[in-house]
């Protein structure tokens, strides 16, 4: 049979060539060429199965393997000539293969379709990216552990409603983010598990009449099994949605952390300083040092949330099986991968280089009546009902405000006027350390507990 004109891959069915605008509109090569290595991996496994199941001669298999090897090299060296007319990565590679090895290349597409091919490629791509992201989550967690370890005894004000609430250990505060990241990691692993199934063999939608061996292909590509239903296999993009959901939540966590860093860096707080290489100045205000990285992380979170919504909307109401809509899945996925990977990488470095002003944290913790709850608890332990204790301490706080001092600075006579249950030992709970040390249970902020939490976390990371 004669070679087809190059812009008519789908045979002589059409009476006129595709309009140029349509070609541009429908082509995905500008972005899906990123899947090339995975497309080749998939093709190698498919070809090997075609051979072992009697559909491809040994010679043809060898030609295909050789040709795909050359193509991979061309791509890696940036020498591959991508063509818009050939629409996407799959057709570009197949056409080149045919040019290189002749008829063997034309036999490769036996028993498959681009529909199951692309679904396989994206799964292979995402699986490998998830592995990379999980490593990056681990590095950020280990930066957090290192910093937390240095600050188990560092007192800072804990906030509710962004108002000083109770003193906490800075290490404890950092470990809250460690926990969030642990859940992010679990979610990514869980997503990977569901994603790790082979669509190939579903062909266009209904399966194929050739005697294929899907389990073998799954094994060759490291999939845990095959997708059970051909219609589902070619149309399913749940894994892409799940992945973006995992990314959105991860970025949400980092946006919260970023917001805190921005607040802590504000001279009004002055709790931390981010290394200069993560900040920029102002072209007009010489005094400025702006927390650009945390601000961008906060901003980029919106972008990832957008990708999640884009994919959900892409799949909403889509009838079975494959529809060209699905070509729109790639750019959100690629951008989510790039944004999340870059964010994690920069974050781990930024955290490692953070400077902490313990004095500023301590001062802020001693200013906002952070030990008021401790005084109430003290009174309760001496027999006062909690509601009365709450009221008594509220009066004490008002008294302090009038005098412009903290609770711990009130002389014993004045405290005794509030309640005669108060004795000298009250100062043990009115100090920041006393308050911290008293919360000595699993999950509490006592430095001893924070140290234990860090060592458990190290084991989890290992
Ligand atoms: N470029 C397409 C995509 O990304 C490949 C599958 C095309 N299949 C088709 N029947 N048009 O989804």
PDB file of C-alpha atoms in Angstrom, residues 99-220:
ATOM      1  CA  UNK A  99      10.662   6.152   8.380  1.00  0.00           C
ATOM      2  CA  UNK A 100      13.525   4.478  10.224  1.00  0.00           C
ATOM      3  CA  UNK A 101      12.523   0.812  10.089  1.00  0.00           C
ATOM      4  CA  UNK A 102       9.817   0.553   7.425  1.00  0.00           C
ATOM      5  CA  UNK A 103       6.940  -1.920   7.677  1.00  0.00           C
ATOM      6  CA  UNK A 104       7.883  -3.140  11.159  1.00  0.00           C
ATOM      7  CA  UNK A 105       7.025   0.369  12.374  1.00  0.00           C
ATOM      8  CA  UNK A 106       3.612   0.149  10.771  1.00  0.00           C
ATOM      9  CA  UNK A 107       2.933  -3.118  12.593  1.00  0.00           C
ATOM     10  CA  UNK A 108       3.486  -1.615  16.030  1.00  0.00           C
ATOM     11  CA  UNK A 109      -0.022  -0.181  16.233  1.00  0.00           C
ATOM     12  CA  UNK A 110      -1.583  -3.656  15.931  1.00  0.00           C
ATOM     13  CA  UNK A 111      -4.012  -4.311  18.809  1.00  0.00           C
ATOM     14  CA  UNK A 112      -3.851  -0.860  20.299  1.00  0.00           C
ATOM     15  CA  UNK A 113      -5.289   2.609  19.834  1.00  0.00           C
ATOM     16  CA  UNK A 114      -4.080   6.034  20.798  1.00  0.00           C
ATOM     17  CA  UNK A 115      -6.868   5.981  23.363  1.00  0.00           C
ATOM     18  CA  UNK A 116      -5.349   3.231  25.476  1.00  0.00           C
ATOM     19  CA  UNK A 117      -1.860   4.404  24.525  1.00  0.00           C
ATOM     20  CA  UNK A 118      -2.288   7.920  25.906  1.00  0.00           C
ATOM     21  CA  UNK A 119      -3.991   6.669  29.055  1.00  0.00           C
ATOM     22  CA  UNK A 120      -0.987   4.396  29.624  1.00  0.00           C
ATOM     23  CA  UNK A 121       1.523   7.168  28.954  1.00  0.00           C
ATOM     24  CA  UNK A 122       0.004   9.580  31.452  1.00  0.00           C
ATOM     25  CA  UNK A 123      -0.154   6.923  34.119  1.00  0.00           C
ATOM     26  CA  UNK A 124       3.506   6.048  33.578  1.00  0.00           C
ATOM     27  CA  UNK A 125       4.432   9.731  33.628  1.00  0.00           C
ATOM     28  CA  UNK A 126       2.490  10.521  36.781  1.00  0.00           C
ATOM     29  CA  UNK A 127       3.743   7.444  38.571  1.00  0.00           C
ATOM     30  CA  UNK A 128       7.292   8.563  38.072  1.00  0.00           C
ATOM     31  CA  UNK A 129       6.520  12.168  39.024  1.00  0.00           C
ATOM     32  CA  UNK A 130       4.722  11.084  42.184  1.00  0.00           C
ATOM     33  CA  UNK A 131       7.838   9.176  43.199  1.00  0.00           C
ATOM     34  CA  UNK A 132       9.869  12.358  42.741  1.00  0.00           C
ATOM     35  CA  UNK A 133       7.351  14.493  44.631  1.00  0.00           C
ATOM     36  CA  UNK A 134       7.283  12.019  47.503  1.00  0.00           C
ATOM     37  CA  UNK A 135      11.031  12.296  47.845  1.00  0.00           C
ATOM     38  CA  UNK A 136      10.759  16.067  47.918  1.00  0.00           C
ATOM     39  CA  UNK A 137       8.077  15.905  50.609  1.00  0.00           C
ATOM     40  CA  UNK A 138      10.517  13.763  52.588  1.00  0.00           C
ATOM     41  CA  UNK A 139      13.308  16.342  52.248  1.00  0.00           C
ATOM     42  CA  UNK A 140      11.040  19.134  53.404  1.00  0.00           C
ATOM     43  CA  UNK A 141       9.942  17.020  56.347  1.00  0.00           C
ATOM     44  CA  UNK A 142      13.529  16.393  57.270  1.00  0.00           C
ATOM     45  CA  UNK A 143      14.344  20.142  57.099  1.00  0.00           C
ATOM     46  CA  UNK A 144      11.394  20.718  59.411  1.00  0.00           C
ATOM     47  CA  UNK A 145      12.628  18.089  61.842  1.00  0.00           C
ATOM     48  CA  UNK A 146      16.100  19.627  61.945  1.00  0.00           C
ATOM     49  CA  UNK A 147      14.678  23.067  62.717  1.00  0.00           C
ATOM     50  CA  UNK A 148      12.147  21.735  65.218  1.00  0.00           C
ATOM     51  CA  UNK A 149      14.899  19.875  67.029  1.00  0.00           C
ATOM     52  CA  UNK A 150      16.765  23.131  67.655  1.00  0.00           C
ATOM     53  CA  UNK A 151      13.638  24.745  69.056  1.00  0.00           C
ATOM     54  CA  UNK A 152      11.920  22.301  71.356  1.00  0.00           C
ATOM     55  CA  UNK A 153      12.503  24.776  74.237  1.00  0.00           C
ATOM     56  CA  UNK A 154      11.917  27.957  72.267  1.00  0.00           C
ATOM     57  CA  UNK A 155       8.747  29.620  73.542  1.00  0.00           C
ATOM     58  CA  UNK A 156       6.438  31.442  71.190  1.00  0.00           C
ATOM     59  CA  UNK A 157       2.900  32.660  71.580  1.00  0.00           C
ATOM     60  CA  UNK A 158       0.415  30.168  70.198  1.00  0.00           C
ATOM     61  CA  UNK A 159      -2.490  31.904  68.492  1.00  0.00           C
ATOM     62  CA  UNK A 160      -6.191  31.451  68.057  1.00  0.00           C
ATOM     63  CA  UNK A 161      -7.999  34.089  66.005  1.00  0.00           C
ATOM     64  CA  UNK A 162      -4.471  35.412  65.452  1.00  0.00           C
ATOM     65  CA  UNK A 163      -4.589  36.669  69.043  1.00  0.00           C
ATOM     66  CA  UNK A 164      -2.123  35.432  71.628  1.00  0.00           C
ATOM     67  CA  UNK A 165      -3.690  32.345  73.191  1.00  0.00           C
ATOM     68  CA  UNK A 166      -1.217  30.141  75.079  1.00  0.00           C
ATOM     69  CA  UNK A 167       2.527  29.713  74.981  1.00  0.00           C
ATOM     70  CA  UNK A 168       3.751  26.897  72.756  1.00  0.00           C
ATOM     71  CA  UNK A 169       7.112  25.480  71.817  1.00  0.00           C
ATOM     72  CA  UNK A 170       8.241  26.704  68.398  1.00  0.00           C
ATOM     73  CA  UNK A 171       9.331  23.134  67.686  1.00  0.00           C
ATOM     74  CA  UNK A 172       5.792  21.985  68.427  1.00  0.00           C
ATOM     75  CA  UNK A 173       4.426  24.548  66.001  1.00  0.00           C
ATOM     76  CA  UNK A 174       6.775  23.344  63.266  1.00  0.00           C
ATOM     77  CA  UNK A 175       5.822  19.744  63.922  1.00  0.00           C
ATOM     78  CA  UNK A 176       2.213  20.603  63.101  1.00  0.00           C
ATOM     79  CA  UNK A 177       3.398  21.108  59.519  1.00  0.00           C
ATOM     80  CA  UNK A 178       5.314  17.850  59.647  1.00  0.00           C
ATOM     81  CA  UNK A 179       2.025  16.110  60.386  1.00  0.00           C
ATOM     82  CA  UNK A 180       0.248  17.823  57.505  1.00  0.00           C
ATOM     83  CA  UNK A 181       3.022  16.764  55.164  1.00  0.00           C
ATOM     84  CA  UNK A 182       2.834  13.174  56.445  1.00  0.00           C
ATOM     85  CA  UNK A 183      -0.808  13.088  55.434  1.00  0.00           C
ATOM     86  CA  UNK A 184       0.100  14.588  52.066  1.00  0.00           C
ATOM     87  CA  UNK A 185       2.637  11.838  51.564  1.00  0.00           C
ATOM     88  CA  UNK A 186       0.116   9.145  52.480  1.00  0.00           C
ATOM     89  CA  UNK A 187      -2.383  10.626  50.066  1.00  0.00           C
ATOM     90  CA  UNK A 188       0.157  10.664  47.239  1.00  0.00           C
ATOM     91  CA  UNK A 189       1.047   7.031  47.915  1.00  0.00           C
ATOM     92  CA  UNK A 190      -2.604   6.119  47.937  1.00  0.00           C
ATOM     93  CA  UNK A 191      -3.176   7.929  44.655  1.00  0.00           C
ATOM     94  CA  UNK A 192      -0.198   6.096  43.147  1.00  0.00           C
ATOM     95  CA  UNK A 193      -1.693   2.755  44.126  1.00  0.00           C
ATOM     96  CA  UNK A 194      -4.934   3.340  42.229  1.00  0.00           C
ATOM     97  CA  UNK A 195      -3.104   4.868  39.289  1.00  0.00           C
ATOM     98  CA  UNK A 196      -0.764   1.921  38.911  1.00  0.00           C
ATOM     99  CA  UNK A 197      -2.954  -0.189  36.586  1.00  0.00           C
ATOM    100  CA  UNK A 198      -2.577  -0.813  32.897  1.00  0.00           C
ATOM    101  CA  UNK A 199      -5.139   0.572  30.419  1.00  0.00           C
ATOM    102  CA  UNK A 200      -3.306  -0.812  27.356  1.00  0.00           C
ATOM    103  CA  UNK A 201      -5.174  -3.626  25.644  1.00  0.00           C
ATOM    104  CA  UNK A 202      -8.458  -1.742  25.839  1.00  0.00           C
ATOM    105  CA  UNK A 203      -7.690  -0.425  22.340  1.00  0.00           C
ATOM    106  CA  UNK A 204     -10.145   2.243  21.183  1.00  0.00           C
ATOM    107  CA  UNK A 205     -12.834   1.332  23.729  1.00  0.00           C
ATOM    108  CA  UNK A 206     -14.054  -2.250  23.427  1.00  0.00           C
ATOM    109  CA  UNK A 207     -10.879  -4.296  23.636  1.00  0.00           C
ATOM    110  CA  UNK A 208      -9.298  -6.025  20.662  1.00  0.00           C
ATOM    111  CA  UNK A 209      -9.804  -9.172  18.636  1.00  0.00           C
ATOM    112  CA  UNK A 210      -6.090 -10.048  18.736  1.00  0.00           C
ATOM    113  CA  UNK A 211      -4.808 -12.633  21.212  1.00  0.00           C
ATOM    114  CA  UNK A 212      -3.113 -10.100  23.509  1.00  0.00           C
ATOM    115  CA  UNK A 213      -1.570 -10.749  26.895  1.00  0.00           C
ATOM    116  CA  UNK A 214      -2.344  -7.726  29.066  1.00  0.00           C
ATOM    117  CA  UNK A 215      -0.856  -9.195  32.240  1.00  0.00           C
ATOM    118  CA  UNK A 216       2.473  -9.526  30.529  1.00  0.00           C
ATOM    119  CA  UNK A 217       2.460  -5.891  29.410  1.00  0.00           C
ATOM    120  CA  UNK A 218       1.417  -4.832  32.912  1.00  0.00           C
ATOM    121  CA  UNK A 219       4.313  -6.759  34.362  1.00  0.00           C
ATOM    122  CA  UNK A 220       6.811  -5.336  31.888  1.00  0.00           C
TER     123      UNK A 220
END
